[in-house]
Coordinates of C-alpha atoms and ligand atoms in Angstrom, one line a residue:
M1 CA -5.4 -18.4 -12.1
E2 CA -5.6 -16.1 -15.1
Y3 CA -5.3 -12.4 -14.8
I4 CA -7.1 -10.1 -17.1
S5 CA -6.6 -6.4 -17.7
T6 CA -9.3 -4.0 -16.6
R7 CA -9.1 -2.3 -20.0
G8 CA -9.5 -5.5 -22.0
G9 CA -6.8 -4.5 -24.5
C10 CA -4.3 -7.4 -24.0
L11 CA -4.3 -11.1 -23.5
P12 CA -4.7 -12.6 -20.1
T13 CA -1.5 -13.5 -18.2
D14 CA -0.6 -15.8 -15.3
F15 CA 0.7 -14.8 -11.8
R16 CA 4.3 -14.5 -13.0
G17 CA 3.2 -12.1 -15.8
A18 CA 1.1 -10.0 -13.3
L19 CA 4.0 -9.9 -10.8
M20 CA 6.8 -9.0 -13.2
Q21 CA 4.8 -6.5 -15.4
G22 CA 2.9 -4.6 -12.7
L23 CA 0.9 -2.5 -15.1
A24 CA -0.8 -4.3 -18.0
P25 CA 0.5 -3.5 -21.5
D26 CA -2.8 -1.7 -22.4
G27 CA -2.4 0.7 -19.4
G28 CA -5.0 -1.3 -17.4
L29 CA -4.6 -3.1 -14.1
Y30 CA -4.5 -6.9 -13.8
V31 CA -7.3 -8.6 -11.8
P32 CA -8.0 -12.3 -11.3
A33 CA -10.4 -13.7 -13.9
A34 CA -12.5 -15.1 -11.0
W35 CA -12.5 -14.8 -7.2
P36 CA -11.2 -18.0 -5.5
Q37 CA -13.3 -19.0 -2.5
L38 CA -11.7 -19.3 1.0
T39 CA -11.7 -22.2 3.2
P40 CA -12.4 -20.7 6.7
P41 CA -9.2 -20.7 8.8
K42 CA -9.1 -23.1 11.8
P43 CA -9.1 -21.5 15.2
N44 CA -5.6 -20.3 16.2
Q45 CA -4.3 -20.7 12.7
T46 CA -1.0 -18.8 12.3
Y47 CA -0.6 -15.8 10.0
I48 CA 1.6 -18.0 7.7
D49 CA -1.1 -20.7 7.5
T50 CA -3.7 -18.1 6.5
A51 CA -1.3 -16.4 4.1
A52 CA -0.5 -19.8 2.4
S53 CA -4.2 -20.6 2.1
V54 CA -5.2 -17.2 0.8
L55 CA -2.3 -16.9 -1.7
T56 CA -2.0 -20.4 -3.1
P57 CA -4.9 -20.1 -5.5
F58 CA -3.6 -16.8 -6.8
M59 CA -0.2 -18.3 -7.6
D60 CA -0.9 -21.7 -9.2
G61 CA 1.7 -22.4 -11.8
F62 CA 4.2 -20.1 -10.0
T63 CA 5.0 -21.9 -6.8
D64 CA 3.7 -24.9 -4.9
E65 CA 2.4 -24.5 -1.4
P66 CA 5.6 -25.7 0.4
T67 CA 7.8 -23.3 -1.6
L68 CA 5.3 -20.5 -0.9
R69 CA 5.4 -21.3 2.8
T70 CA 9.2 -21.0 2.8
L71 CA 9.0 -17.6 1.1
L72 CA 6.3 -16.4 3.5
K73 CA 8.3 -17.5 6.6
D74 CA 11.3 -15.7 5.3
A75 CA 9.3 -12.6 4.5
Y76 CA 7.6 -12.3 7.9
A77 CA 10.6 -13.3 10.0
S78 CA 11.6 -9.6 9.6
F79 CA 8.5 -8.6 11.7
S80 CA 8.9 -8.0 15.4
T81 CA 5.9 -10.3 16.3
P82 CA 5.0 -13.8 15.0
D83 CA 1.4 -12.6 14.7
V84 CA 2.7 -10.3 11.9
T85 CA -0.4 -8.0 12.1
P86 CA -1.7 -8.3 15.7
L87 CA -5.3 -7.3 16.6
K88 CA -5.6 -5.2 19.8
P89 CA -9.0 -4.7 21.4
L90 CA -9.5 -1.1 22.6
A91 CA -13.2 -1.1 23.6
P92 CA -16.2 -3.5 23.3
N93 CA -16.6 -4.0 19.5
F94 CA -13.7 -1.8 18.6
A95 CA -10.1 -3.0 17.9
V96 CA -7.1 -1.8 16.0
L97 CA -5.2 -4.0 13.5
E98 CA -1.5 -3.1 13.9
L99 CA 0.2 -3.2 10.5
F100 CA 3.5 -1.5 11.6
H101 CA 5.6 -4.3 13.0
G102 CA 7.8 -4.7 9.9
P103 CA 11.3 -3.2 9.3
T104 CA 10.2 0.3 8.2
I105 CA 7.3 0.4 10.8
A106 CA 4.6 1.1 8.2
F107 CA 2.1 -1.2 6.6
K108 CA 3.7 -1.3 3.1
D109 CA 6.2 -3.8 4.6
V110 CA 3.5 -6.4 4.8
A111 CA 3.3 -6.5 1.0
L112 CA 6.8 -5.5 0.0
Q113 CA 8.6 -8.0 2.3
L114 CA 6.8 -10.7 0.3
L115 CA 7.1 -9.0 -3.1
G116 CA 10.9 -8.9 -2.7
R117 CA 11.0 -12.6 -2.0
L118 CA 8.7 -13.4 -5.0
F119 CA 10.9 -11.3 -7.3
D120 CA 14.0 -13.0 -6.0
Y121 CA 12.4 -16.5 -6.5
Q122 CA 11.5 -15.7 -10.1
L123 CA 14.9 -14.1 -10.9
K124 CA 16.8 -17.0 -9.6
K125 CA 14.6 -19.3 -11.7
T126 CA 15.6 -17.5 -14.9
G127 CA 19.0 -16.0 -14.0
Q128 CA 17.6 -12.7 -15.2
R129 CA 18.7 -9.3 -13.7
I130 CA 16.3 -6.4 -13.3
T131 CA 16.6 -2.8 -12.2
I132 CA 13.9 -1.6 -9.8
L133 CA 13.3 2.1 -10.2
G134 CA 11.0 4.2 -8.1
A135 CA 10.3 7.7 -6.8
T136 CA 9.2 8.2 -3.2
S137 CA 8.1 11.1 -1.0
G138 CA 9.2 8.9 2.0
D139 CA 7.4 5.7 2.9
T140 CA 7.3 3.5 -0.2
G141 CA 11.0 4.0 -0.9
S142 CA 12.2 2.6 2.4
A143 CA 9.7 -0.3 2.3
A144 CA 10.8 -1.2 -1.2
I145 CA 14.5 -1.1 -0.2
E146 CA 13.9 -3.3 2.8
G147 CA 11.8 -5.7 0.8
C148 CA 14.2 -6.0 -2.2
R149 CA 17.6 -5.7 -0.6
H150 CA 18.0 -9.5 -0.4
A151 CA 16.9 -10.0 -4.0
T152 CA 20.4 -10.3 -5.5
G153 CA 19.1 -10.4 -9.0
A154 CA 17.7 -6.8 -8.6
D155 CA 19.4 -3.4 -8.4
I156 CA 17.2 -1.0 -6.5
H157 CA 17.3 2.7 -7.3
I158 CA 15.1 5.0 -5.3
L159 CA 14.8 8.7 -6.0
Y160 CA 13.6 11.1 -3.3
P161 CA 13.4 14.8 -3.1
H162 CA 16.6 16.2 -1.5
E163 CA 15.9 17.4 2.1
R164 CA 12.2 16.7 1.9
P165 CA 11.5 13.4 3.7
S166 CA 11.7 13.4 7.5
D167 CA 15.0 12.3 9.1
V168 CA 13.5 8.9 10.0
Q169 CA 12.2 8.4 6.5
R170 CA 15.5 9.4 4.8
R171 CA 17.7 7.4 7.2
Q172 CA 15.5 4.3 6.5
M173 CA 16.6 4.6 2.9
T174 CA 20.2 5.8 3.2
T175 CA 21.5 3.5 6.0
V176 CA 20.9 0.2 4.2
H177 CA 24.3 -0.8 3.0
A178 CA 23.7 -3.5 0.5
P179 CA 25.6 -3.5 -2.8
N180 CA 22.4 -3.6 -4.9
V181 CA 20.7 -0.7 -3.0
H182 CA 21.0 2.9 -4.2
A183 CA 19.3 6.0 -2.6
H184 CA 19.4 9.1 -4.7
A185 CA 18.5 12.6 -3.4
V186 CA 17.3 14.7 -6.4
R187 CA 17.5 18.5 -6.2
G188 CA 13.7 18.9 -6.8
N189 CA 10.4 17.9 -5.4
F190 CA 8.5 14.6 -5.4
D191 CA 6.8 15.4 -8.7
D192 CA 10.2 16.0 -10.3
C193 CA 11.4 12.6 -9.1
Q194 CA 8.3 11.0 -10.4
A195 CA 8.6 12.8 -13.8
I196 CA 12.2 11.4 -14.1
V197 CA 11.1 7.9 -13.3
K198 CA 8.2 8.2 -15.9
A199 CA 10.6 9.5 -18.5
L200 CA 13.1 6.6 -18.0
F201 CA 10.3 4.0 -18.2
A202 CA 9.1 5.7 -21.4
D203 CA 12.7 5.5 -22.8
E204 CA 12.2 2.2 -24.7
A205 CA 16.0 1.5 -25.3
F206 CA 16.9 2.3 -21.7
R207 CA 14.0 0.4 -20.2
T208 CA 14.9 -2.7 -22.2
A209 CA 18.7 -2.5 -21.6
K210 CA 18.2 -2.1 -17.8
N211 CA 15.2 -4.4 -17.6
L212 CA 13.4 -1.7 -15.6
S213 CA 10.8 -2.8 -13.2
A214 CA 8.5 -1.0 -10.7
V215 CA 7.2 -2.0 -7.3
N216 CA 4.3 0.5 -7.2
S217 CA 1.1 -0.1 -5.4
I218 CA -0.8 -1.4 -8.5
N219 CA 1.2 -4.6 -8.5
W220 CA -1.3 -7.5 -8.0
A221 CA 1.0 -9.4 -5.7
R222 CA 1.0 -6.4 -3.3
I223 CA -2.8 -6.4 -3.2
A224 CA -3.0 -10.2 -2.7
A225 CA -0.5 -10.1 0.2
Q226 CA -2.6 -7.4 1.9
A227 CA -5.8 -9.4 1.6
V228 CA -4.3 -11.9 4.1
Y229 CA -4.6 -9.7 7.2
Y230 CA -8.2 -8.9 6.5
V231 CA -9.0 -12.6 6.3
Q232 CA -7.1 -13.3 9.5
A233 CA -8.8 -10.4 11.3
A234 CA -12.3 -11.0 10.0
Y235 CA -12.3 -14.6 11.1
S236 CA -11.1 -13.6 14.6
H237 CA -14.6 -12.2 15.2
A238 CA -17.9 -13.9 15.8
E239 CA -19.9 -11.5 13.6
P240 CA -19.1 -9.8 10.2
V241 CA -16.6 -7.0 10.7
T242 CA -16.5 -3.4 9.5
F243 CA -12.9 -2.2 8.6
I244 CA -11.9 1.4 8.6
V245 CA -9.0 1.9 6.3
P246 CA -6.8 5.1 6.0
T247 CA -6.7 5.5 2.2
G248 CA -4.5 7.0 -0.4
N249 CA -4.0 5.0 -3.6
F250 CA -6.9 2.6 -2.7
G251 CA -4.5 -0.4 -2.5
N252 CA -5.1 -1.3 1.1
V253 CA -8.9 -0.9 1.1
Y254 CA -9.2 -2.7 -2.2
A255 CA -7.4 -5.7 -0.6
A256 CA -10.2 -5.7 1.9
Y257 CA -12.7 -5.9 -0.9
V258 CA -10.7 -8.8 -2.4
A259 CA -11.0 -10.6 1.0
K260 CA -14.7 -9.9 1.1
N261 CA -15.2 -11.3 -2.5
M262 CA -13.3 -14.4 -1.4
G263 CA -15.9 -15.0 1.3
A264 CA -14.4 -13.4 4.4
P265 CA -17.1 -12.2 6.8
I266 CA -16.8 -8.5 6.1
K267 CA -19.8 -6.2 6.6
R268 CA -18.7 -2.8 5.5
L269 CA -15.6 -0.9 4.4
V270 CA -15.0 2.7 5.5
V271 CA -12.6 4.7 3.3
A272 CA -10.9 7.3 5.5
S273 CA -9.3 10.1 3.5
N274 CA -7.5 13.2 4.7
R275 CA -8.1 16.7 3.3
N276 CA -7.4 15.2 -0.2
D277 CA -10.9 13.8 -0.2
I278 CA -11.4 12.8 -3.9
L279 CA -12.7 9.3 -2.7
T280 CA -15.0 10.7 0.0
R281 CA -16.5 13.1 -2.5
F282 CA -17.0 10.2 -4.9
F283 CA -18.8 8.0 -2.4
E284 CA -21.0 11.0 -1.5
T285 CA -21.9 12.0 -5.1
G286 CA -20.9 9.4 -7.6
K287 CA -18.6 11.9 -9.3
M288 CA -14.8 11.5 -9.4
Q289 CA -13.3 14.9 -9.7
V290 CA -9.6 15.8 -9.7
T291 CA -8.5 18.8 -7.7
G292 CA -5.0 19.9 -6.6
V293 CA -3.1 18.0 -3.9
E294 CA -2.6 19.7 -0.6
S295 CA 0.0 18.6 1.9
S296 CA -1.4 17.3 5.2
L297 CA -0.3 15.7 8.4
S298 CA -0.8 12.3 6.8
P299 CA 1.5 12.7 3.8
S300 CA 1.3 9.1 2.6
M301 CA -2.4 9.8 1.8
D302 CA -1.7 13.0 -0.1
I303 CA -2.8 11.8 -3.5
Q304 CA -4.6 13.3 -6.5
V305 CA -6.1 10.1 -8.0
S306 CA -6.3 6.7 -6.4
S307 CA -4.9 4.4 -9.1
N308 CA -6.3 1.1 -7.6
F309 CA -9.8 2.5 -7.7
E310 CA -9.9 1.4 -11.3
R311 CA -10.1 -2.2 -10.2
L312 CA -13.2 -1.6 -8.1
L313 CA -14.8 0.4 -10.9
F314 CA -14.2 -2.5 -13.2
D315 CA -16.3 -4.7 -11.0
A316 CA -18.9 -2.0 -10.4
L317 CA -19.4 -1.7 -14.2
G318 CA -20.1 -5.4 -14.4
R319 CA -16.5 -6.1 -15.6
D320 CA -17.3 -4.3 -18.9
A321 CA -13.7 -3.5 -20.0
K322 CA -14.9 -1.4 -22.9
T323 CA -16.9 1.0 -20.7
L324 CA -14.1 1.0 -18.1
A325 CA -11.5 2.0 -20.8
A326 CA -13.7 4.7 -22.1
T327 CA -14.3 6.1 -18.6
M328 CA -10.6 6.1 -17.8
A329 CA -9.8 7.8 -21.1
D330 CA -12.4 10.5 -20.4
F331 CA -11.1 10.9 -16.9
K332 CA -7.6 11.5 -18.2
K333 CA -8.9 14.1 -20.6
T334 CA -11.4 16.0 -18.5
G335 CA -10.3 15.2 -14.9
N336 CA -13.7 13.8 -14.0
F337 CA -16.2 11.1 -14.5
V338 CA -19.6 10.2 -13.1
V339 CA -21.0 6.7 -12.5
P340 CA -24.7 5.9 -13.0
P341 CA -26.9 6.1 -9.8
A342 CA -27.4 2.3 -9.7
T343 CA -23.6 1.8 -9.8
L344 CA -23.1 4.3 -7.0
S345 CA -25.8 2.7 -4.8
S346 CA -24.3 -0.8 -5.3
L347 CA -20.9 0.6 -4.2
R348 CA -22.5 2.3 -1.2
N349 CA -23.8 -1.1 0.0
T350 CA -20.2 -1.8 0.9
F351 CA -18.3 1.5 1.0
T352 CA -18.6 4.7 3.0
G353 CA -16.2 7.6 2.7
V354 CA -15.2 9.9 5.5
R355 CA -12.8 12.9 5.4
C356 CA -10.5 14.0 8.1
S357 CA -8.9 17.5 8.3
D358 CA -5.6 18.2 10.0
D359 CA -7.5 19.5 13.0
D360 CA -9.5 16.3 13.1
T361 CA -6.3 14.4 12.9
L362 CA -4.7 16.1 15.9
T363 CA -8.0 15.7 17.9
A364 CA -8.1 12.0 17.0
I365 CA -4.5 11.4 18.2
A366 CA -5.2 13.2 21.5
C367 CA -8.6 11.4 22.0
A368 CA -7.1 8.0 21.3
E369 CA -4.5 8.6 24.0
R370 CA -7.1 9.9 26.5
D371 CA -9.8 7.4 25.8
Y372 CA -7.9 4.2 25.1
G373 CA -4.4 4.9 26.4
Y374 CA -3.2 4.2 22.9
V375 CA -0.9 6.4 20.8
I376 CA -1.6 6.5 17.0
D377 CA 0.1 8.1 14.0
P378 CA -1.6 10.7 11.9
H379 CA -2.7 8.2 9.2
T380 CA -4.2 5.9 11.7
A381 CA -5.9 9.0 13.2
C382 CA -8.0 9.4 10.1
A383 CA -9.5 6.0 10.7
F384 CA -10.1 6.8 14.4
H385 CA -11.8 10.1 13.4
A386 CA -14.0 8.1 11.0
Y387 CA -14.9 5.7 13.9
E388 CA -15.9 8.6 16.2
E389 CA -18.1 10.0 13.4
L390 CA -19.8 6.7 12.5
K391 CA -19.7 4.5 15.6
E392 CA -23.4 5.0 16.5
T393 CA -24.5 3.8 13.0
L394 CA -22.1 1.0 12.1
G395 CA -23.2 -1.9 14.4
G396 CA -21.2 -5.1 15.0
P397 CA -17.4 -5.3 15.5
V398 CA -15.3 -2.5 14.0
V399 CA -11.6 -2.7 13.2
A400 CA -9.5 0.4 12.5
L401 CA -6.2 -0.2 10.6
A402 CA -3.0 1.3 12.1
C403 CA -0.9 1.9 9.1
A404 CA 2.3 3.4 10.7
H405 CA 4.0 3.4 14.1
P406 CA 3.5 6.8 15.8
A407 CA 7.4 7.3 15.9
K408 CA 7.4 7.5 12.2
F409 CA 5.6 10.8 12.4
P410 CA 6.8 12.2 15.7
E411 CA 6.1 15.9 15.1
A412 CA 2.3 15.5 14.6
V413 CA 2.1 13.1 17.6
E414 CA 4.0 15.4 19.9
K415 CA 1.9 18.3 18.8
A416 CA -1.3 16.4 19.7
T417 CA -0.2 14.7 22.9
G418 CA 2.8 16.7 24.2
K419 CA 4.9 13.6 24.1
R420 CA 7.4 12.5 21.5
P421 CA 7.0 8.8 20.6
Q422 CA 10.1 6.7 20.8
L423 CA 11.3 4.5 17.9
P424 CA 10.9 0.7 18.5
E425 CA 14.0 -1.2 19.6
A426 CA 15.0 -2.5 16.2
L427 CA 15.4 1.1 15.0
A428 CA 16.6 2.7 18.2
D429 CA 20.1 3.3 16.7
L430 CA 18.8 4.6 13.4
M431 CA 20.0 8.1 14.1
E432 CA 23.6 6.9 14.6
R433 CA 23.8 4.7 11.5
E434 CA 26.1 5.8 8.7
E435 CA 24.2 7.3 5.8
R436 CA 25.0 6.7 2.1
F437 CA 23.4 8.5 -0.8
D438 CA 24.3 10.7 -3.7
I439 CA 22.8 14.1 -4.5
L440 CA 21.8 14.4 -8.2
E441 CA 20.8 17.4 -10.3
N442 CA 17.1 17.4 -11.3
S443 CA 17.8 16.1 -14.8
I444 CA 16.8 12.9 -16.6
D445 CA 20.4 12.5 -18.0
T446 CA 22.0 12.8 -14.6
V447 CA 19.8 10.1 -13.2
K448 CA 20.3 8.0 -16.2
K449 CA 24.1 8.2 -15.7
A450 CA 23.7 7.3 -12.1
L451 CA 21.9 4.2 -13.0
S452 CA 24.4 3.0 -15.6
Ligands
PLP1 C1 0.7 4.1 1.8 C2 0.1 4.5 3.1 C3 -1.3 4.7 3.2 C4 -2.2 4.7 2.0 O1 -2.4 3.4 1.5 P1 -3.1 3.1 0.1 O2 -2.9 1.6 -0.1 O3 -2.3 3.9 -0.9 O4 -4.5 3.5 0.1 C5 -1.8 5.1 4.4 N1 -1.0 5.2 5.5 C6 0.4 5.0 5.4 C7 1.2 5.1 6.6 C8 1.0 4.6 4.2 O5 2.3 4.4 4.1

């Protein structure tokens, strides 16, 4: 499989190139040159079987199927259920797809547990060492640490804003005692952390010396790993399915679109955003317009722009890289762009956007407990809110994605239900584990020294 950049300014690469580079050299995102077509899964096929059949065509030339199966088995052995992403029916034609059974109890584990193994496999092949550097407001950092801790060819450095993440989020980063894992608390906010990471990636000499690498959500391998659970869940139904996806960077819902393009029986995709509703506004009007970010009860969806949207736009523009590149350049300069009416209406054949305020979030958590006896986290609540809003109009089976375990965001859940959710067994002693982290001044040089 060849991967091409959405901006058309560099040569195609293979899976290894897309995996190790993340972002394409021209600033675009890698997408497969063509969509491979699925062979429908057999009844009762395991998650690993589905993953192997979905991922093999994306990885030709990188691994063979038996090796891939070994990597997959290892990656998903860390999950608390062999189903990996179990589907729970809650009402006729309404089910929830639980994505939080991995080590950090949020959905990013599904992709990052595999990504860490793929990195490790590649680094062992070449004997190369890399430094994985990332900034996090909470969730991605711990999922990256858990995914990459076993990759002995990688040193992992995660910056987070000192005293900002929740206790659970911080402890998931600071209690992993592997020699290649480093959690750094920076005296600043998330934007400061991200600015330092950007500056270090822009420092050519440092980037080369350290072989800096990122594990952010634009990495093609993460998207491909996420397409698997959509395929598995879609084929579990007799009719085409509508998925409702809590959305921030558009990685998760784009993976659903990939599964649909590969032939999975998917009817519609509902993009659920919180008060940071840039995507919902786009699907309503055809205009992408940046505004400020406001914090919400679903912090992992507090985004200003959704970077993976560029991949969808590329297809919507007929894979015209020139127009796409011009649109993105304009967007960077002016903070907005508009798509032609025909493009918007073709996107609306598949996508619907719904926004969810903090009040809606609390109501949805309370209603899910009352109506289904099911406790949800505030991100999942955005999907449940969208379901309530649209259920009369959707038709056919609907699956809401549960992106985090409720115990990951206990304050919001307690506020809505009056009960504090308990951590699952594997994390029950998290609050007693020894923490290890350093506190760094908010300066590029200080962080640079800490990485040396
Ligand atoms: C990252 C995250 C999201 C948003 O997913 P995207 O792929 O960025 O759209 C939603 N919920 C939770 C709990 C997350 O960690």
